[in-house]
Amino acid sequence: MSEKIQGTFTLKIYRGDKNGQYFVEFELDRREGLNVISALMDVQKNPITKSGEKVTPIVWEQACLEEVCGSCSMLVNGRPRQACTALIEDILQEGNTSTIILAPFTKFPLIRDLVVDRSSMFESLKKVKGWIPIDSYHAEEFGPTVSIKKQEAMYVESTCMTCGCCLEACPQFSDRSKFIGAAAINQVKLFNSNSAGKSDKDERLTVMMEEGGVSDCGNAQNCAAVCPKKIPLTQSIASIGRDVTKSFFNRKFSLAEKSD
């Protein structure tokens, strides 16, 4: 059982749905090791506001509780992050505050309270074919074994959990823009680097050349700053930018040779 720390803190939550949102505050006891998810569970067990009003429980998403699934994404004191690894005491001390503000992401359609619809991210993965098109039994037919150094780089890129933090922090990404975002571009690099994934390389790069592709990145670098997995997203974007340029000129020269 978590050890109780003297004092309380305020959990201020921006809740509601597409018809309207509003803040509601809860006062909770401080405990050693308490994270945002545990605090939300405390509210769920006893949804009494700081002013003494009983309200309906807060709605949020969670699954793995170990920063793997990406489902508990939300804004914690204005920063996009995973609620399961957001420790209450760390946040209070870092901000020198007694209040933690939770809000849903703003770049995705709101469903209710802290839950948003991140379907656009998964649609982007479909668009760039974010998968290996064959099983590993036939992988050796497509090239040599990947070096240890390259495997290590690919492993980091593969830890993306489609949480949406990079898109929430990106100035170029919104429901009004066509920019595909850092997460999908990183997956293009990952699967184009894979010996068995290169069969769809040209198709992925074609998507990157289109409107909303890699050239729409404004190089704000917010994506890498907030990525929970510390994926070097700006490096992935730069790498795909170079690949797109090479592919464009290769195709142009190829067409010129054919016309001659």
PDB file of C-alpha atoms in Angstrom:
ATOM      1  CA  MET A   1       0.000   0.000   0.000  1.00  0.00           C
ATOM      2  CA  SER A   2       1.294   3.487  -0.858  1.00  0.00           C
ATOM      3  CA  GLU A   3       2.607   5.471   2.081  1.00  0.00           C
ATOM      4  CA  LYS A   4       0.555   8.572   2.768  1.00  0.00           C
ATOM      5  CA  ILE A   5       2.375  11.887   2.540  1.00  0.00           C
ATOM      6  CA  GLN A   6       1.167  14.751   4.688  1.00  0.00           C
ATOM      7  CA  GLY A   7      -1.147  17.108   2.849  1.00  0.00           C
ATOM      8  CA  THR A   8      -3.458  17.112  -0.153  1.00  0.00           C
ATOM      9  CA  PHE A   9      -3.391  18.283  -3.745  1.00  0.00           C
ATOM     10  CA  THR A  10      -6.002  19.478  -6.211  1.00  0.00           C
ATOM     11  CA  LEU A  11      -6.749  17.526  -9.375  1.00  0.00           C
ATOM     12  CA  LYS A  12      -8.325  19.991 -11.791  1.00  0.00           C
ATOM     13  CA  ILE A  13      -9.885  18.264 -14.817  1.00  0.00           C
ATOM     14  CA  TYR A  14     -11.178  19.833 -18.010  1.00  0.00           C
ATOM     15  CA  ARG A  15     -14.119  17.563 -18.761  1.00  0.00           C
ATOM     16  CA  GLY A  16     -17.164  17.464 -21.022  1.00  0.00           C
ATOM     17  CA  ASP A  17     -17.937  16.569 -24.621  1.00  0.00           C
ATOM     18  CA  LYS A  18     -18.220  18.307 -28.006  1.00  0.00           C
ATOM     19  CA  ASN A  19     -21.263  20.209 -26.720  1.00  0.00           C
ATOM     20  CA  GLY A  20     -19.292  21.907 -23.974  1.00  0.00           C
ATOM     21  CA  GLN A  21     -16.333  21.584 -21.622  1.00  0.00           C
ATOM     22  CA  TYR A  22     -15.732  22.882 -18.117  1.00  0.00           C
ATOM     23  CA  PHE A  23     -13.299  22.500 -15.222  1.00  0.00           C
ATOM     24  CA  VAL A  24     -14.048  20.431 -12.154  1.00  0.00           C
ATOM     25  CA  GLU A  25     -11.764  20.143  -9.120  1.00  0.00           C
ATOM     26  CA  PHE A  26     -11.129  17.280  -6.700  1.00  0.00           C
ATOM     27  CA  GLU A  27      -9.071  17.311  -3.514  1.00  0.00           C
ATOM     28  CA  LEU A  28      -7.045  14.151  -2.961  1.00  0.00           C
ATOM     29  CA  ASP A  29      -4.573  12.883  -0.382  1.00  0.00           C
ATOM     30  CA  ARG A  30      -0.933  12.791  -1.402  1.00  0.00           C
ATOM     31  CA  ARG A  31       0.642   9.330  -1.397  1.00  0.00           C
ATOM     32  CA  GLU A  32       4.094   8.038  -2.236  1.00  0.00           C
ATOM     33  CA  GLY A  33       4.167   6.550  -5.756  1.00  0.00           C
ATOM     34  CA  LEU A  34       0.759   7.937  -6.722  1.00  0.00           C
ATOM     35  CA  ASN A  35       0.417   8.528 -10.464  1.00  0.00           C
ATOM     36  CA  VAL A  36      -2.254  10.298 -12.502  1.00  0.00           C
ATOM     37  CA  ILE A  37      -4.091   7.056 -13.305  1.00  0.00           C
ATOM     38  CA  SER A  38      -4.263   6.123  -9.614  1.00  0.00           C
ATOM     39  CA  ALA A  39      -5.526   9.622  -8.816  1.00  0.00           C
ATOM     40  CA  LEU A  40      -8.255   9.252 -11.452  1.00  0.00           C
ATOM     41  CA  MET A  41      -9.182   5.896  -9.927  1.00  0.00           C
ATOM     42  CA  ASP A  42      -9.514   7.591  -6.520  1.00  0.00           C
ATOM     43  CA  VAL A  43     -11.899  10.091  -8.109  1.00  0.00           C
ATOM     44  CA  GLN A  44     -13.815   7.252  -9.777  1.00  0.00           C
ATOM     45  CA  LYS A  45     -14.360   5.552  -6.405  1.00  0.00           C
ATOM     46  CA  ASN A  46     -15.554   8.770  -4.787  1.00  0.00           C
ATOM     47  CA  PRO A  47     -16.559  11.411  -7.381  1.00  0.00           C
ATOM     48  CA  ILE A  48     -17.091  14.245  -4.903  1.00  0.00           C
ATOM     49  CA  THR A  49     -15.738  17.622  -6.025  1.00  0.00           C
ATOM     50  CA  LYS A  50     -13.699  19.966  -3.892  1.00  0.00           C
ATOM     51  CA  SER A  51     -16.881  21.965  -3.248  1.00  0.00           C
ATOM     52  CA  GLY A  52     -18.719  18.850  -2.042  1.00  0.00           C
ATOM     53  CA  GLU A  53     -20.797  18.168  -5.162  1.00  0.00           C
ATOM     54  CA  LYS A  54     -21.263  14.563  -6.299  1.00  0.00           C
ATOM     55  CA  VAL A  55     -20.664  14.222 -10.054  1.00  0.00           C
ATOM     56  CA  THR A  56     -20.499  11.466 -12.616  1.00  0.00           C
ATOM     57  CA  PRO A  57     -17.090   9.689 -12.715  1.00  0.00           C
ATOM     58  CA  ILE A  58     -14.425  11.016 -15.071  1.00  0.00           C
ATOM     59  CA  VAL A  59     -13.930   9.093 -18.318  1.00  0.00           C
ATOM     60  CA  TRP A  60     -10.422   8.286 -19.541  1.00  0.00           C
ATOM     61  CA  GLU A  61      -8.554   5.506 -21.351  1.00  0.00           C
ATOM     62  CA  GLN A  62      -6.019   3.069 -19.933  1.00  0.00           C
ATOM     63  CA  ALA A  63      -4.741  -0.420 -20.660  1.00  0.00           C
ATOM     64  CA  CYS A  64      -1.174  -1.574 -20.009  1.00  0.00           C
ATOM     65  CA  LEU A  65      -0.268   0.886 -17.215  1.00  0.00           C
ATOM     66  CA  GLU A  66       3.423   0.572 -18.152  1.00  0.00           C
ATOM     67  CA  GLU A  67       3.844   3.069 -21.008  1.00  0.00           C
ATOM     68  CA  VAL A  68       3.516   0.539 -23.821  1.00  0.00           C
ATOM     69  CA  CYS A  69      -0.025   0.806 -25.211  1.00  0.00           C
ATOM     70  CA  GLY A  70      -0.196   4.605 -25.554  1.00  0.00           C
ATOM     71  CA  SER A  71      -3.885   4.753 -24.667  1.00  0.00           C
ATOM     72  CA  CYS A  72      -3.693   7.009 -21.585  1.00  0.00           C
ATOM     73  CA  SER A  73      -2.424  10.036 -23.497  1.00  0.00           C
ATOM     74  CA  MET A  74      -3.586  13.370 -22.119  1.00  0.00           C
ATOM     75  CA  LEU A  75      -2.359  16.851 -21.255  1.00  0.00           C
ATOM     76  CA  VAL A  76      -0.827  16.977 -17.779  1.00  0.00           C
ATOM     77  CA  ASN A  77      -0.228  20.590 -16.764  1.00  0.00           C
ATOM     78  CA  GLY A  78      -0.298  21.448 -20.458  1.00  0.00           C
ATOM     79  CA  ARG A  79       2.256  18.827 -21.541  1.00  0.00           C
ATOM     80  CA  PRO A  80       1.245  15.847 -23.704  1.00  0.00           C
ATOM     81  CA  ARG A  81       2.290  12.664 -21.954  1.00  0.00           C
ATOM     82  CA  GLN A  82       1.241   9.264 -20.646  1.00  0.00           C
ATOM     83  CA  ALA A  83      -0.808   9.406 -17.457  1.00  0.00           C
ATOM     84  CA  CYS A  84       0.483   6.047 -16.216  1.00  0.00           C
ATOM     85  CA  THR A  85       4.057   7.319 -15.792  1.00  0.00           C
ATOM     86  CA  ALA A  86       3.102  10.805 -14.597  1.00  0.00           C
ATOM     87  CA  LEU A  87       3.951  10.683 -10.883  1.00  0.00           C
ATOM     88  CA  ILE A  88       1.980  13.139  -8.770  1.00  0.00           C
ATOM     89  CA  GLU A  89       4.792  14.052  -6.354  1.00  0.00           C
ATOM     90  CA  ASP A  90       7.271  14.680  -9.160  1.00  0.00           C
ATOM     91  CA  ILE A  91       4.826  16.971 -10.964  1.00  0.00           C
ATOM     92  CA  LEU A  92       3.940  18.918  -7.809  1.00  0.00           C
ATOM     93  CA  GLN A  93       7.591  19.429  -6.883  1.00  0.00           C
ATOM     94  CA  GLU A  94       8.755  20.274 -10.400  1.00  0.00           C
ATOM     95  CA  GLY A  95       6.030  22.879 -10.810  1.00  0.00           C
ATOM     96  CA  ASN A  96       6.166  24.086  -7.201  1.00  0.00           C
ATOM     97  CA  THR A  97       2.392  23.812  -7.138  1.00  0.00           C
ATOM     98  CA  SER A  98      -0.396  22.033  -5.295  1.00  0.00           C
ATOM     99  CA  THR A  99      -2.604  21.690  -8.399  1.00  0.00           C
ATOM    100  CA  ILE A 100      -2.372  19.297 -11.335  1.00  0.00           C
ATOM    101  CA  ILE A 101      -4.452  20.120 -14.399  1.00  0.00           C
ATOM    102  CA  LEU A 102      -5.618  17.334 -16.710  1.00  0.00           C
ATOM    103  CA  ALA A 103      -7.128  17.952 -20.134  1.00  0.00           C
ATOM    104  CA  PRO A 104      -7.804  15.936 -23.292  1.00  0.00           C
ATOM    105  CA  PHE A 105      -5.664  16.309 -26.397  1.00  0.00           C
ATOM    106  CA  THR A 106      -6.795  19.172 -28.607  1.00  0.00           C
ATOM    107  CA  LYS A 107      -5.633  17.883 -32.020  1.00  0.00           C
ATOM    108  CA  PHE A 108      -8.077  14.958 -32.144  1.00  0.00           C
ATOM    109  CA  PRO A 109     -11.908  14.843 -32.045  1.00  0.00           C
ATOM    110  CA  LEU A 110     -13.162  14.877 -28.467  1.00  0.00           C
ATOM    111  CA  ILE A 111     -15.318  11.948 -27.370  1.00  0.00           C
ATOM    112  CA  ARG A 112     -15.816  12.686 -23.677  1.00  0.00           C
ATOM    113  CA  ASP A 113     -13.792  14.065 -20.786  1.00  0.00           C
ATOM    114  CA  LEU A 114     -10.192  12.878 -21.333  1.00  0.00           C
ATOM    115  CA  VAL A 115     -10.965  10.509 -24.221  1.00  0.00           C
ATOM    116  CA  VAL A 116     -10.277  11.536 -27.822  1.00  0.00           C
ATOM    117  CA  ASP A 117     -10.556   9.742 -31.159  1.00  0.00           C
ATOM    118  CA  ARG A 118      -7.062   9.003 -32.492  1.00  0.00           C
ATOM    119  CA  SER A 119      -8.331   7.103 -35.552  1.00  0.00           C
ATOM    120  CA  SER A 120      -6.505   9.476 -37.893  1.00  0.00           C
ATOM    121  CA  MET A 121      -3.179   8.139 -36.615  1.00  0.00           C
ATOM    122  CA  PHE A 122      -4.120   4.573 -37.481  1.00  0.00           C
ATOM    123  CA  GLU A 123      -5.414   5.673 -40.873  1.00  0.00           C
ATOM    124  CA  SER A 124      -2.018   7.273 -41.509  1.00  0.00           C
ATOM    125  CA  LEU A 125      -0.322   3.954 -40.719  1.00  0.00           C
ATOM    126  CA  LYS A 126      -2.538   2.291 -43.310  1.00  0.00           C
ATOM    127  CA  LYS A 127      -1.663   4.990 -45.814  1.00  0.00           C
ATOM    128  CA  VAL A 128       2.091   4.453 -45.425  1.00  0.00           C
ATOM    129  CA  LYS A 129       1.783   0.658 -45.139  1.00  0.00           C
ATOM    130  CA  GLY A 130       3.243   0.596 -41.650  1.00  0.00           C
ATOM    131  CA  TRP A 131       3.845  -3.145 -41.592  1.00  0.00           C
ATOM    132  CA  ILE A 132       5.977  -5.929 -43.081  1.00  0.00           C
ATOM    133  CA  PRO A 133       4.098  -7.391 -46.072  1.00  0.00           C
ATOM    134  CA  ILE A 134       5.527 -10.936 -45.683  1.00  0.00           C
ATOM    135  CA  ASP A 135       6.231 -13.305 -42.821  1.00  0.00           C
ATOM    136  CA  SER A 136       9.742 -13.768 -41.444  1.00  0.00           C
ATOM    137  CA  TYR A 137      10.102 -17.203 -43.070  1.00  0.00           C
ATOM    138  CA  HIS A 138      10.659 -15.515 -46.441  1.00  0.00           C
ATOM    139  CA  ALA A 139      12.511 -12.443 -45.143  1.00  0.00           C
ATOM    140  CA  GLU A 140      15.989 -13.663 -46.157  1.00  0.00           C
ATOM    141  CA  GLU A 141      14.920 -13.576 -49.800  1.00  0.00           C
ATOM    142  CA  PHE A 142      14.791  -9.786 -49.650  1.00  0.00           C
ATOM    143  CA  GLY A 143      18.314  -9.022 -48.523  1.00  0.00           C
ATOM    144  CA  PRO A 144      21.123  -9.718 -46.071  1.00  0.00           C
ATOM    145  CA  THR A 145      20.699  -9.963 -42.333  1.00  0.00           C
ATOM    146  CA  VAL A 146      20.401  -6.546 -40.701  1.00  0.00           C
ATOM    147  CA  SER A 147      23.505  -5.464 -38.771  1.00  0.00           C
ATOM    148  CA  ILE A 148      23.429  -5.202 -34.977  1.00  0.00           C
ATOM    149  CA  LYS A 149      23.927  -1.423 -35.155  1.00  0.00           C
ATOM    150  CA  LYS A 150      21.007  -1.047 -37.533  1.00  0.00           C
ATOM    151  CA  GLN A 151      18.859  -3.374 -35.423  1.00  0.00           C
ATOM    152  CA  GLU A 152      19.488  -1.193 -32.384  1.00  0.00           C
ATOM    153  CA  ALA A 153      18.391   1.929 -34.278  1.00  0.00           C
ATOM    154  CA  MET A 154      15.331   0.166 -35.667  1.00  0.00           C
ATOM    155  CA  TYR A 155      14.388  -1.101 -32.222  1.00  0.00           C
ATOM    156  CA  VAL A 156      14.166   2.446 -30.866  1.00  0.00           C
ATOM    157  CA  GLU A 157      12.011   3.466 -33.848  1.00  0.00           C
ATOM    158  CA  SER A 158       9.789   0.419 -33.329  1.00  0.00           C
ATOM    159  CA  THR A 159       8.875   1.460 -29.781  1.00  0.00           C
ATOM    160  CA  CYS A 160       6.363   4.015 -31.118  1.00  0.00           C
ATOM    161  CA  MET A 161       3.021   3.241 -29.444  1.00  0.00           C
ATOM    162  CA  THR A 162       0.842   5.573 -31.536  1.00  0.00           C
ATOM    163  CA  CYS A 163       0.096   7.593 -28.423  1.00  0.00           C
ATOM    164  CA  GLY A 164      -0.317  10.888 -30.290  1.00  0.00           C
ATOM    165  CA  CYS A 165       1.957  13.028 -28.091  1.00  0.00           C
ATOM    166  CA  CYS A 166       4.098  14.060 -31.069  1.00  0.00           C
ATOM    167  CA  LEU A 167       1.053  15.168 -33.042  1.00  0.00           C
ATOM    168  CA  GLU A 168      -0.465  17.050 -30.130  1.00  0.00           C
ATOM    169  CA  ALA A 169       2.771  19.062 -29.789  1.00  0.00           C
ATOM    170  CA  CYS A 170       3.215  19.636 -33.534  1.00  0.00           C
ATOM    171  CA  PRO A 171       2.290  23.137 -34.841  1.00  0.00           C
ATOM    172  CA  GLN A 172       1.745  21.722 -38.339  1.00  0.00           C
ATOM    173  CA  PHE A 173      -0.686  18.977 -37.338  1.00  0.00           C
ATOM    174  CA  SER A 174      -4.395  19.678 -36.862  1.00  0.00           C
ATOM    175  CA  ASP A 175      -7.790  18.434 -37.977  1.00  0.00           C
ATOM    176  CA  ARG A 176      -7.661  21.120 -40.682  1.00  0.00           C
ATOM    177  CA  SER A 177      -4.238  20.207 -42.085  1.00  0.00           C
ATOM    178  CA  LYS A 178      -3.177  17.248 -44.190  1.00  0.00           C
ATOM    179  CA  PHE A 179       0.215  16.801 -42.523  1.00  0.00           C
ATOM    180  CA  ILE A 180       0.669  13.127 -41.721  1.00  0.00           C
ATOM    181  CA  GLY A 181       2.863  13.791 -38.705  1.00  0.00           C
ATOM    182  CA  ALA A 182       6.068  12.479 -37.144  1.00  0.00           C
ATOM    183  CA  ALA A 183       4.701   9.112 -35.974  1.00  0.00           C
ATOM    184  CA  ALA A 184       3.810   7.918 -39.481  1.00  0.00           C
ATOM    185  CA  ILE A 185       7.017   9.333 -40.989  1.00  0.00           C
ATOM    186  CA  ASN A 186       9.025   7.452 -38.372  1.00  0.00           C
ATOM    187  CA  GLN A 187       7.228   4.250 -39.379  1.00  0.00           C
ATOM    188  CA  VAL A 188       8.144   4.873 -43.018  1.00  0.00           C
ATOM    189  CA  LYS A 189      11.801   5.009 -41.999  1.00  0.00           C
ATOM    190  CA  LEU A 190      11.466   1.898 -39.836  1.00  0.00           C
ATOM    191  CA  PHE A 191       9.845  -0.299 -42.479  1.00  0.00           C
ATOM    192  CA  ASN A 192      11.890   1.047 -45.388  1.00  0.00           C
ATOM    193  CA  SER A 193      15.009   0.113 -43.388  1.00  0.00           C
ATOM    194  CA  ASN A 194      13.792  -3.450 -42.944  1.00  0.00           C
ATOM    195  CA  SER A 195      15.080  -5.940 -45.532  1.00  0.00           C
ATOM    196  CA  ALA A 196      11.646  -7.514 -45.770  1.00  0.00           C
ATOM    197  CA  GLY A 197       9.831  -4.180 -45.799  1.00  0.00           C
ATOM    198  CA  LYS A 198      11.674  -2.607 -48.720  1.00  0.00           C
ATOM    199  CA  SER A 199       9.280  -4.143 -51.238  1.00  0.00           C
ATOM    200  CA  ASP A 200       6.865  -1.275 -50.479  1.00  0.00           C
ATOM    201  CA  LYS A 201       9.561   1.409 -50.145  1.00  0.00           C
ATOM    202  CA  ASP A 202       8.673   3.303 -53.334  1.00  0.00           C
ATOM    203  CA  GLU A 203       4.987   3.325 -52.444  1.00  0.00           C
ATOM    204  CA  ARG A 204       5.719   4.714 -48.984  1.00  0.00           C
ATOM    205  CA  LEU A 205       7.988   7.400 -50.404  1.00  0.00           C
ATOM    206  CA  THR A 206       5.292   8.340 -52.916  1.00  0.00           C
ATOM    207  CA  VAL A 207       2.961   9.083 -49.989  1.00  0.00           C
ATOM    208  CA  MET A 208       5.732  11.174 -48.425  1.00  0.00           C
ATOM    209  CA  MET A 209       5.968  13.246 -51.652  1.00  0.00           C
ATOM    210  CA  GLU A 210       2.274  14.090 -51.656  1.00  0.00           C
ATOM    211  CA  GLU A 211       0.545  16.997 -49.931  1.00  0.00           C
ATOM    212  CA  GLY A 212       0.758  16.423 -46.190  1.00  0.00           C
ATOM    213  CA  GLY A 213       3.964  14.450 -46.569  1.00  0.00           C
ATOM    214  CA  VAL A 214       7.425  15.063 -45.154  1.00  0.00           C
ATOM    215  CA  SER A 215       7.863  18.494 -46.770  1.00  0.00           C
ATOM    216  CA  ASP A 216       5.008  19.852 -44.624  1.00  0.00           C
ATOM    217  CA  CYS A 217       7.137  19.471 -41.486  1.00  0.00           C
ATOM    218  CA  GLY A 218       8.025  22.888 -40.061  1.00  0.00           C
ATOM    219  CA  ASN A 219      11.016  21.558 -38.084  1.00  0.00           C
ATOM    220  CA  ALA A 220       9.682  22.811 -34.751  1.00  0.00           C
ATOM    221  CA  GLN A 221      11.182  19.680 -33.123  1.00  0.00           C
ATOM    222  CA  ASN A 222       8.406  19.581 -30.520  1.00  0.00           C
ATOM    223  CA  CYS A 223       7.712  15.956 -31.473  1.00  0.00           C
ATOM    224  CA  ALA A 224      11.083  14.667 -30.265  1.00  0.00           C
ATOM    225  CA  ALA A 225      10.851  16.795 -27.104  1.00  0.00           C
ATOM    226  CA  VAL A 226       7.604  15.167 -25.922  1.00  0.00           C
ATOM    227  CA  CYS A 227       7.997  11.607 -27.243  1.00  0.00           C
ATOM    228  CA  PRO A 228       7.587   9.269 -24.219  1.00  0.00           C
ATOM    229  CA  LYS A 229       9.895   6.726 -25.851  1.00  0.00           C
ATOM    230  CA  LYS A 230      12.610   9.258 -26.703  1.00  0.00           C
ATOM    231  CA  ILE A 231      12.503   8.274 -30.375  1.00  0.00           C
ATOM    232  CA  PRO A 232      14.767  10.591 -32.428  1.00  0.00           C
ATOM    233  CA  LEU A 233      11.828  11.693 -34.567  1.00  0.00           C
ATOM    234  CA  THR A 234      13.622  14.659 -36.113  1.00  0.00           C
ATOM    235  CA  GLN A 235      16.318  12.284 -37.372  1.00  0.00           C
ATOM    236  CA  SER A 236      13.650  10.039 -38.897  1.00  0.00           C
ATOM    237  CA  ILE A 237      12.029  13.024 -40.611  1.00  0.00           C
ATOM    238  CA  ALA A 238      15.388  14.257 -41.951  1.00  0.00           C
ATOM    239  CA  SER A 239      16.253  10.775 -43.227  1.00  0.00           C
ATOM    240  CA  ILE A 240      12.947  10.391 -45.073  1.00  0.00           C
ATOM    241  CA  GLY A 241      13.345  13.912 -46.461  1.00  0.00           C
ATOM    242  CA  ARG A 242      16.644  12.871 -48.021  1.00  0.00           C
ATOM    243  CA  ASP A 243      15.138   9.627 -49.348  1.00  0.00           C
ATOM    244  CA  VAL A 244      12.244  11.525 -50.901  1.00  0.00           C
ATOM    245  CA  THR A 245      14.632  13.920 -52.666  1.00  0.00           C
ATOM    246  CA  LYS A 246      16.730  11.029 -54.023  1.00  0.00           C
ATOM    247  CA  SER A 247      13.624   9.144 -55.133  1.00  0.00           C
ATOM    248  CA  PHE A 248      12.205  12.218 -56.886  1.00  0.00           C
ATOM    249  CA  PHE A 249      15.331  12.815 -58.964  1.00  0.00           C
ATOM    250  CA  ASN A 250      15.822   9.113 -59.687  1.00  0.00           C
ATOM    251  CA  ARG A 251      12.294   8.927 -61.059  1.00  0.00           C
ATOM    252  CA  LYS A 252      12.760  12.140 -63.050  1.00  0.00           C
ATOM    253  CA  PHE A 253      15.997  10.936 -64.639  1.00  0.00           C
ATOM    254  CA  SER A 254      14.465   7.531 -65.322  1.00  0.00           C
ATOM    255  CA  LEU A 255      11.568   9.118 -67.176  1.00  0.00           C
ATOM    256  CA  ALA A 256      13.993  11.341 -69.127  1.00  0.00           C
ATOM    257  CA  GLU A 257      16.010   8.302 -70.227  1.00  0.00           C
ATOM    258  CA  LYS A 258      12.883   6.493 -71.355  1.00  0.00           C
ATOM    259  CA  SER A 259      11.721   9.502 -73.375  1.00  0.00           C
ATOM    260  CA  ASP A 260      15.118   9.604 -75.141  1.00  0.00           C
TER     261      ASP A 260
END
